Amino acid sequence: MSISANASRRPSPLRPNSSFLFENPIAPVDHAAVHPILHEGRVAVITGAASGIGAAAAVEFAKLKMKIALADVNEAGLEAVATEVTKISGDANNVLVVPTDVSKLEDVVRLRDRVYDQWGEVAILMNNAGIGLRGTSWNGLDDWHKLFSVNLFGILNVQQTFVPSMIFQENAAAIINTGSKQGITNPPGNAAYNASKAAVKSLTEGLAHELRETPANRVTAHLFVPGWTFTGMTSGGKSEKPPGHGQLRRPSCQFYILVPDNETRKEVDQLRIMWAAGDVAEGRPALSRWHKDYKALFEEYMRDGLSQLD
């Protein structure tokens, strides 16, 4: 379906003519608050810890004097991160290195057992391991399987292995699953990766609901949605971080931890996400943001939305 230049159109319910897009006056949590589990002596488990977001998280947790379990398939990278984290922490007993392939359930079970045997609890489970292979809608089936074995089933293996133990802990805890904006706005170019991260979003939303409905449970779930981030997966072999890539920030109490990069305003991300939801609500073509007949309308929507915020 195409739209003519003279066609009339009804007002979009997603057009940002009020602040409801960006504020929730009845939100039960302080979105700016740092999660109360972040303090000295608590335990953080990080998968995908040998580089990128996982390594950056380990450094931040070490600054808080937390105990940290580092898991990854990259053993050399793990040791390098462990050395850095130990220097920051000042205590080698606060760092546990467990080589782990999250696509293998037996590896994940071994990781859980090592952590609980050594420290007896998990305060933060950062379910972060992922790979960035490419696959189109009708090519690269082997890479589709590899992507989903890590990006989705790796997340699920960790979740199903750790959650049954975590929900019986006395102290509060949090599970942070790493998603992607690509799993929300679904930009063309890598259907396989986008689909894997869309599945993580759905999985984590379900987890959050089920935990919320579990009596006496003190574990919460959160979806970490980073902007364009300089990692081993995205660096293209470069060793220096470009200025546009984002910085890690400490987890807050909100479910969707949306972290803009240095080139995209938070409000731009929000408007793009609302437009993507509008494809369903308004019956537009799939991925209409990139559709030739909707390009001008999308650009108008963005101009209108941003002008009301400036």
PDB file of N, CA and C in Angstrom, residues 94-174:
ATOM      1  N   ASN A  94      37.948 -12.548  46.063  1.00  0.00           N
ATOM      2  CA  ASN A  94      36.667 -11.999  45.621  1.00  0.00           C
ATOM      3  C   ASN A  94      36.428 -12.186  44.126  1.00  0.00           C
ATOM      4  N   VAL A  95      37.330 -12.908  43.459  1.00  0.00           N
ATOM      5  CA  VAL A  95      37.206 -13.111  42.009  1.00  0.00           C
ATOM      6  C   VAL A  95      37.282 -14.603  41.700  1.00  0.00           C
ATOM      7  N   LEU A  96      36.274 -15.089  40.989  1.00  0.00           N
ATOM      8  CA  LEU A  96      36.204 -16.499  40.612  1.00  0.00           C
ATOM      9  C   LEU A  96      36.116 -16.589  39.094  1.00  0.00           C
ATOM     10  N   VAL A  97      37.018 -17.341  38.482  1.00  0.00           N
ATOM     11  CA  VAL A  97      37.039 -17.506  37.028  1.00  0.00           C
ATOM     12  C   VAL A  97      36.547 -18.908  36.687  1.00  0.00           C
ATOM     13  N   VAL A  98      35.471 -18.960  35.872  1.00  0.00           N
ATOM     14  CA  VAL A  98      34.892 -20.255  35.492  1.00  0.00           C
ATOM     15  C   VAL A  98      34.661 -20.263  33.975  1.00  0.00           C
ATOM     16  N   PRO A  99      35.576 -20.844  33.202  1.00  0.00           N
ATOM     17  CA  PRO A  99      35.332 -20.945  31.755  1.00  0.00           C
ATOM     18  C   PRO A  99      34.002 -21.649  31.493  1.00  0.00           C
ATOM     19  N   THR A 100      33.159 -21.020  30.674  1.00  0.00           N
ATOM     20  CA  THR A 100      31.792 -21.516  30.514  1.00  0.00           C
ATOM     21  C   THR A 100      31.289 -21.259  29.105  1.00  0.00           C
ATOM     22  N   ASP A 101      30.745 -22.290  28.490  1.00  0.00           N
ATOM     23  CA  ASP A 101      30.007 -22.161  27.233  1.00  0.00           C
ATOM     24  C   ASP A 101      28.523 -22.219  27.584  1.00  0.00           C
ATOM     25  N   VAL A 102      27.852 -21.068  27.523  1.00  0.00           N
ATOM     26  CA  VAL A 102      26.463 -21.025  27.999  1.00  0.00           C
ATOM     27  C   VAL A 102      25.512 -21.843  27.133  1.00  0.00           C
ATOM     28  N   SER A 103      25.937 -22.204  25.931  1.00  0.00           N
ATOM     29  CA  SER A 103      25.081 -23.051  25.092  1.00  0.00           C
ATOM     30  C   SER A 103      25.078 -24.502  25.557  1.00  0.00           C
ATOM     31  N   LYS A 104      25.975 -24.829  26.503  1.00  0.00           N
ATOM     32  CA  LYS A 104      26.057 -26.185  27.055  1.00  0.00           C
ATOM     33  C   LYS A 104      25.542 -26.176  28.483  1.00  0.00           C
ATOM     34  N   LEU A 105      24.431 -26.839  28.715  1.00  0.00           N
ATOM     35  CA  LEU A 105      23.786 -26.814  30.023  1.00  0.00           C
ATOM     36  C   LEU A 105      24.717 -27.314  31.119  1.00  0.00           C
ATOM     37  N   GLU A 106      25.510 -28.336  30.828  1.00  0.00           N
ATOM     38  CA  GLU A 106      26.395 -28.880  31.854  1.00  0.00           C
ATOM     39  C   GLU A 106      27.431 -27.846  32.308  1.00  0.00           C
ATOM     40  N   ASP A 107      27.879 -26.976  31.387  1.00  0.00           N
ATOM     41  CA  ASP A 107      28.804 -25.904  31.767  1.00  0.00           C
ATOM     42  C   ASP A 107      28.136 -24.917  32.714  1.00  0.00           C
ATOM     43  N   VAL A 108      26.888 -24.608  32.423  1.00  0.00           N
ATOM     44  CA  VAL A 108      26.156 -23.637  33.244  1.00  0.00           C
ATOM     45  C   VAL A 108      25.881 -24.205  34.640  1.00  0.00           C
ATOM     46  N   VAL A 109      25.541 -25.474  34.707  1.00  0.00           N
ATOM     47  CA  VAL A 109      25.329 -26.122  36.003  1.00  0.00           C
ATOM     48  C   VAL A 109      26.623 -26.087  36.820  1.00  0.00           C
ATOM     49  N   ARG A 110      27.742 -26.354  36.167  1.00  0.00           N
ATOM     50  CA  ARG A 110      29.041 -26.309  36.860  1.00  0.00           C
ATOM     51  C   ARG A 110      29.324 -24.901  37.377  1.00  0.00           C
ATOM     52  N   LEU A 111      28.997 -23.877  36.577  1.00  0.00           N
ATOM     53  CA  LEU A 111      29.176 -22.485  37.003  1.00  0.00           C
ATOM     54  C   LEU A 111      28.350 -22.197  38.258  1.00  0.00           C
ATOM     55  N   ARG A 112      27.073 -22.577  38.233  1.00  0.00           N
ATOM     56  CA  ARG A 112      26.214 -22.353  39.404  1.00  0.00           C
ATOM     57  C   ARG A 112      26.777 -23.040  40.640  1.00  0.00           C
ATOM     58  N   ASP A 113      27.202 -24.289  40.475  1.00  0.00           N
ATOM     59  CA  ASP A 113      27.703 -25.041  41.626  1.00  0.00           C
ATOM     60  C   ASP A 113      28.967 -24.410  42.206  1.00  0.00           C
ATOM     61  N   ARG A 114      29.849 -23.940  41.329  1.00  0.00           N
ATOM     62  CA  ARG A 114      31.073 -23.291  41.798  1.00  0.00           C
ATOM     63  C   ARG A 114      30.747 -22.030  42.606  1.00  0.00           C
ATOM     64  N   VAL A 115      29.801 -21.238  42.097  1.00  0.00           N
ATOM     65  CA  VAL A 115      29.445 -19.976  42.761  1.00  0.00           C
ATOM     66  C   VAL A 115      28.809 -20.245  44.116  1.00  0.00           C
ATOM     67  N   TYR A 116      27.844 -21.139  44.165  1.00  0.00           N
ATOM     68  CA  TYR A 116      27.148 -21.402  45.427  1.00  0.00           C
ATOM     69  C   TYR A 116      28.044 -22.126  46.426  1.00  0.00           C
ATOM     70  N   ASP A 117      28.941 -22.992  45.934  1.00  0.00           N
ATOM     71  CA  ASP A 117      29.870 -23.658  46.841  1.00  0.00           C
ATOM     72  C   ASP A 117      30.814 -22.644  47.488  1.00  0.00           C
ATOM     73  N   GLN A 118      31.209 -21.641  46.712  1.00  0.00           N
ATOM     74  CA  GLN A 118      32.191 -20.681  47.226  1.00  0.00           C
ATOM     75  C   GLN A 118      31.553 -19.563  48.034  1.00  0.00           C
ATOM     76  N   TRP A 119      30.393 -19.054  47.589  1.00  0.00           N
ATOM     77  CA  TRP A 119      29.835 -17.854  48.224  1.00  0.00           C
ATOM     78  C   TRP A 119      28.398 -18.011  48.728  1.00  0.00           C
ATOM     79  N   GLY A 120      27.684 -19.039  48.311  1.00  0.00           N
ATOM     80  CA  GLY A 120      26.379 -19.330  48.890  1.00  0.00           C
ATOM     81  C   GLY A 120      25.212 -18.469  48.449  1.00  0.00           C
ATOM     82  N   GLU A 121      25.427 -17.544  47.518  1.00  0.00           N
ATOM     83  CA  GLU A 121      24.338 -16.689  47.047  1.00  0.00           C
ATOM     84  C   GLU A 121      24.720 -16.037  45.725  1.00  0.00           C
ATOM     85  N   VAL A 122      23.714 -15.442  45.060  1.00  0.00           N
ATOM     86  CA  VAL A 122      23.935 -14.604  43.884  1.00  0.00           C
ATOM     87  C   VAL A 122      23.055 -13.375  44.029  1.00  0.00           C
ATOM     88  N   ALA A 123      23.677 -12.204  44.044  1.00  0.00           N
ATOM     89  CA  ALA A 123      22.913 -10.959  44.122  1.00  0.00           C
ATOM     90  C   ALA A 123      22.564 -10.435  42.737  1.00  0.00           C
ATOM     91  N   ILE A 124      23.537 -10.505  41.819  1.00  0.00           N
ATOM     92  CA  ILE A 124      23.327 -10.055  40.445  1.00  0.00           C
ATOM     93  C   ILE A 124      23.718 -11.179  39.497  1.00  0.00           C
ATOM     94  N   LEU A 125      22.771 -11.584  38.676  1.00  0.00           N
ATOM     95  CA  LEU A 125      23.057 -12.535  37.604  1.00  0.00           C
ATOM     96  C   LEU A 125      22.993 -11.762  36.300  1.00  0.00           C
ATOM     97  N   MET A 126      24.166 -11.455  35.749  1.00  0.00           N
ATOM     98  CA  MET A 126      24.217 -10.691  34.505  1.00  0.00           C
ATOM     99  C   MET A 126      24.361 -11.669  33.346  1.00  0.00           C
ATOM    100  N   ASN A 127      23.244 -11.929  32.701  1.00  0.00           N
ATOM    101  CA  ASN A 127      23.116 -12.942  31.654  1.00  0.00           C
ATOM    102  C   ASN A 127      23.442 -12.270  30.321  1.00  0.00           C
ATOM    103  N   ASN A 128      24.727 -12.195  30.027  1.00  0.00           N
ATOM    104  CA  ASN A 128      25.211 -11.258  29.020  1.00  0.00           C
ATOM    105  C   ASN A 128      25.880 -11.900  27.806  1.00  0.00           C
ATOM    106  N   ALA A 129      26.205 -13.183  27.865  1.00  0.00           N
ATOM    107  CA  ALA A 129      26.942 -13.806  26.757  1.00  0.00           C
ATOM    108  C   ALA A 129      26.145 -13.731  25.461  1.00  0.00           C
ATOM    109  N   GLY A 130      26.826 -13.389  24.381  1.00  0.00           N
ATOM    110  CA  GLY A 130      26.157 -13.318  23.085  1.00  0.00           C
ATOM    111  C   GLY A 130      27.164 -13.301  21.961  1.00  0.00           C
ATOM    112  N   ILE A 131      26.708 -13.659  20.770  1.00  0.00           N
ATOM    113  CA  ILE A 131      27.550 -13.619  19.579  1.00  0.00           C
ATOM    114  C   ILE A 131      26.826 -12.839  18.491  1.00  0.00           C
ATOM    115  N   GLY A 132      27.575 -12.410  17.472  1.00  0.00           N
ATOM    116  CA  GLY A 132      27.008 -11.513  16.468  1.00  0.00           C
ATOM    117  C   GLY A 132      27.103 -12.013  15.045  1.00  0.00           C
ATOM    118  N   LEU A 133      26.857 -13.290  14.832  1.00  0.00           N
ATOM    119  CA  LEU A 133      26.859 -13.816  13.467  1.00  0.00           C
ATOM    120  C   LEU A 133      25.714 -13.207  12.665  1.00  0.00           C
ATOM    121  N   ARG A 134      25.773 -13.352  11.338  1.00  0.00           N
ATOM    122  CA  ARG A 134      24.757 -12.759  10.478  1.00  0.00           C
ATOM    123  C   ARG A 134      23.951 -13.846   9.771  1.00  0.00           C
ATOM    124  N   GLY A 135      22.683 -13.542   9.561  1.00  0.00           N
ATOM    125  CA  GLY A 135      21.826 -14.458   8.812  1.00  0.00           C
ATOM    126  C   GLY A 135      20.631 -13.702   8.260  1.00  0.00           C
ATOM    127  N   THR A 136      20.329 -13.902   6.977  1.00  0.00           N
ATOM    128  CA  THR A 136      19.155 -13.265   6.391  1.00  0.00           C
ATOM    129  C   THR A 136      17.963 -14.195   6.530  1.00  0.00           C
ATOM    130  N   SER A 137      16.815 -13.742   6.041  1.00  0.00           N
ATOM    131  CA  SER A 137      15.590 -14.508   6.230  1.00  0.00           C
ATOM    132  C   SER A 137      15.593 -15.833   5.467  1.00  0.00           C
ATOM    133  N   TRP A 138      16.443 -15.976   4.463  1.00  0.00           N
ATOM    134  CA  TRP A 138      16.484 -17.263   3.745  1.00  0.00           C
ATOM    135  C   TRP A 138      17.907 -17.749   3.461  1.00  0.00           C
ATOM    136  N   ASN A 139      18.891 -17.203   4.166  1.00  0.00           N
ATOM    137  CA  ASN A 139      20.266 -17.680   4.029  1.00  0.00           C
ATOM    138  C   ASN A 139      20.925 -17.769   5.402  1.00  0.00           C
ATOM    139  N   GLY A 140      21.962 -18.599   5.494  1.00  0.00           N
ATOM    140  CA  GLY A 140      22.755 -18.682   6.716  1.00  0.00           C
ATOM    141  C   GLY A 140      22.116 -19.488   7.824  1.00  0.00           C
ATOM    142  N   LEU A 141      21.466 -20.603   7.487  1.00  0.00           N
ATOM    143  CA  LEU A 141      20.746 -21.384   8.498  1.00  0.00           C
ATOM    144  C   LEU A 141      21.674 -21.876   9.613  1.00  0.00           C
ATOM    145  N   ASP A 142      22.885 -22.289   9.268  1.00  0.00           N
ATOM    146  CA  ASP A 142      23.818 -22.754  10.301  1.00  0.00           C
ATOM    147  C   ASP A 142      24.122 -21.645  11.307  1.00  0.00           C
ATOM    148  N   ASP A 143      24.300 -20.421  10.797  1.00  0.00           N
ATOM    149  CA  ASP A 143      24.568 -19.299  11.695  1.00  0.00           C
ATOM    150  C   ASP A 143      23.344 -18.950  12.535  1.00  0.00           C
ATOM    151  N   TRP A 144      22.154 -19.131  11.991  1.00  0.00           N
ATOM    152  CA  TRP A 144      20.933 -18.962  12.787  1.00  0.00           C
ATOM    153  C   TRP A 144      20.961 -19.890  14.002  1.00  0.00           C
ATOM    154  N   HIS A 145      21.296 -21.154  13.757  1.00  0.00           N
ATOM    155  CA  HIS A 145      21.328 -22.120  14.851  1.00  0.00           C
ATOM    156  C   HIS A 145      22.387 -21.754  15.887  1.00  0.00           C
ATOM    157  N   LYS A 146      23.569 -21.314  15.421  1.00  0.00           N
ATOM    158  CA  LYS A 146      24.641 -20.930  16.344  1.00  0.00           C
ATOM    159  C   LYS A 146      24.230 -19.710  17.167  1.00  0.00           C
ATOM    160  N   LEU A 147      23.636 -18.717  16.504  1.00  0.00           N
ATOM    161  CA  LEU A 147      23.184 -17.511  17.197  1.00  0.00           C
ATOM    162  C   LEU A 147      22.175 -17.838  18.293  1.00  0.00           C
ATOM    163  N   PHE A 148      21.168 -18.630  17.946  1.00  0.00           N
ATOM    164  CA  PHE A 148      20.127 -18.933  18.921  1.00  0.00           C
ATOM    165  C   PHE A 148      20.639 -19.834  20.042  1.00  0.00           C
ATOM    166  N   SER A 149      21.632 -20.674  19.747  1.00  0.00           N
ATOM    167  CA  SER A 149      22.166 -21.550  20.798  1.00  0.00           C
ATOM    168  C   SER A 149      22.839 -20.740  21.898  1.00  0.00           C
ATOM    169  N   VAL A 150      23.395 -19.574  21.549  1.00  0.00           N
ATOM    170  CA  VAL A 150      24.054 -18.718  22.545  1.00  0.00           C
ATOM    171  C   VAL A 150      23.132 -17.590  22.987  1.00  0.00           C
ATOM    172  N   ASN A 151      22.635 -16.814  22.018  1.00  0.00           N
ATOM    173  CA  ASN A 151      21.902 -15.591  22.347  1.00  0.00           C
ATOM    174  C   ASN A 151      20.551 -15.846  23.013  1.00  0.00           C
ATOM    175  N   LEU A 152      19.907 -16.940  22.688  1.00  0.00           N
ATOM    176  CA  LEU A 152      18.626 -17.257  23.322  1.00  0.00           C
ATOM    177  C   LEU A 152      18.757 -18.437  24.288  1.00  0.00           C
ATOM    178  N   PHE A 153      19.190 -19.596  23.786  1.00  0.00           N
ATOM    179  CA  PHE A 153      19.228 -20.763  24.657  1.00  0.00           C
ATOM    180  C   PHE A 153      20.333 -20.659  25.706  1.00  0.00           C
ATOM    181  N   GLY A 154      21.382 -19.892  25.428  1.00  0.00           N
ATOM    182  CA  GLY A 154      22.373 -19.612  26.460  1.00  0.00           C
ATOM    183  C   GLY A 154      21.757 -18.824  27.606  1.00  0.00           C
ATOM    184  N   ILE A 155      20.996 -17.787  27.269  1.00  0.00           N
ATOM    185  CA  ILE A 155      20.272 -17.007  28.277  1.00  0.00           C
ATOM    186  C   ILE A 155      19.320 -17.916  29.060  1.00  0.00           C
ATOM    187  N   LEU A 156      18.601 -18.763  28.327  1.00  0.00           N
ATOM    188  CA  LEU A 156      17.619 -19.654  28.965  1.00  0.00           C
ATOM    189  C   LEU A 156      18.300 -20.690  29.856  1.00  0.00           C
ATOM    190  N   ASN A 157      19.431 -21.234  29.398  1.00  0.00           N
ATOM    191  CA  ASN A 157      20.166 -22.197  30.232  1.00  0.00           C
ATOM    192  C   ASN A 157      20.562 -21.573  31.567  1.00  0.00           C
ATOM    193  N   VAL A 158      21.090 -20.365  31.507  1.00  0.00           N
ATOM    194  CA  VAL A 158      21.515 -19.682  32.727  1.00  0.00           C
ATOM    195  C   VAL A 158      20.311 -19.383  33.620  1.00  0.00           C
ATOM    196  N   GLN A 159      19.272 -18.878  33.011  1.00  0.00           N
ATOM    197  CA  GLN A 159      18.062 -18.514  33.755  1.00  0.00           C
ATOM    198  C   GLN A 159      17.458 -19.727  34.466  1.00  0.00           C
ATOM    199  N   GLN A 160      17.306 -20.817  33.725  1.00  0.00           N
ATOM    200  CA  GLN A 160      16.664 -21.996  34.307  1.00  0.00           C
ATOM    201  C   GLN A 160      17.557 -22.696  35.327  1.00  0.00           C
ATOM    202  N   THR A 161      18.848 -22.496  35.239  1.00  0.00           N
ATOM    203  CA  THR A 161      19.771 -23.121  36.189  1.00  0.00           C
ATOM    204  C   THR A 161      19.885 -22.327  37.481  1.00  0.00           C
ATOM    205  N   PHE A 162      19.915 -20.989  37.386  1.00  0.00           N
ATOM    206  CA  PHE A 162      20.142 -20.155  38.564  1.00  0.00           C
ATOM    207  C   PHE A 162      18.866 -19.745  39.297  1.00  0.00           C
ATOM    208  N   VAL A 163      17.796 -19.467  38.566  1.00  0.00           N
ATOM    209  CA  VAL A 163      16.602 -18.911  39.211  1.00  0.00           C
ATOM    210  C   VAL A 163      16.046 -19.807  40.322  1.00  0.00           C
ATOM    211  N   PRO A 164      15.960 -21.132  40.127  1.00  0.00           N
ATOM    212  CA  PRO A 164      15.407 -21.963  41.203  1.00  0.00           C
ATOM    213  C   PRO A 164      16.173 -21.850  42.523  1.00  0.00           C
ATOM    214  N   SER A 165      17.457 -21.540  42.456  1.00  0.00           N
ATOM    215  CA  SER A 165      18.234 -21.319  43.683  1.00  0.00           C
ATOM    216  C   SER A 165      18.054 -19.902  44.203  1.00  0.00           C
ATOM    217  N   MET A 166      18.019 -18.930  43.304  1.00  0.00           N
ATOM    218  CA  MET A 166      17.969 -17.526  43.713  1.00  0.00           C
ATOM    219  C   MET A 166      16.661 -17.169  44.408  1.00  0.00           C
ATOM    220  N   ILE A 167      15.557 -17.763  43.999  1.00  0.00           N
ATOM    221  CA  ILE A 167      14.269 -17.358  44.571  1.00  0.00           C
ATOM    222  C   ILE A 167      14.110 -17.797  46.031  1.00  0.00           C
ATOM    223  N   PHE A 168      14.988 -18.670  46.514  1.00  0.00           N
ATOM    224  CA  PHE A 168      14.919 -19.082  47.913  1.00  0.00           C
ATOM    225  C   PHE A 168      15.929 -18.343  48.793  1.00  0.00           C
ATOM    226  N   GLN A 169      16.645 -17.396  48.200  1.00  0.00           N
ATOM    227  CA  GLN A 169      17.588 -16.609  48.990  1.00  0.00           C
ATOM    228  C   GLN A 169      16.843 -15.606  49.866  1.00  0.00           C
ATOM    229  N   GLU A 170      17.447 -15.287  50.996  1.00  0.00           N
ATOM    230  CA  GLU A 170      16.817 -14.334  51.918  1.00  0.00           C
ATOM    231  C   GLU A 170      16.927 -12.905  51.417  1.00  0.00           C
ATOM    232  N   ASN A 171      18.072 -12.569  50.808  1.00  0.00           N
ATOM    233  CA  ASN A 171      18.319 -11.192  50.386  1.00  0.00           C
ATOM    234  C   ASN A 171      17.831 -10.935  48.962  1.00  0.00           C
ATOM    235  N   ALA A 172      17.576  -9.677  48.661  1.00  0.00           N
ATOM    236  CA  ALA A 172      17.128  -9.277  47.326  1.00  0.00           C
ATOM    237  C   ALA A 172      18.194  -9.588  46.286  1.00  0.00           C
ATOM    238  N   ALA A 173      17.752  -9.864  45.067  1.00  0.00           N
ATOM    239  CA  ALA A 173      18.667 -10.185  43.970  1.00  0.00           C
ATOM    240  C   ALA A 173      18.042  -9.726  42.656  1.00  0.00           C
ATOM    241  N   ALA A 174      18.869  -9.671  41.617  1.00  0.00           N
ATOM    242  CA  ALA A 174      18.389  -9.216  40.315  1.00  0.00           C
ATOM    243  C   ALA A 174      19.009 -10.040  39.203  1.00  0.00           C
TER     244      ALA A 174
END
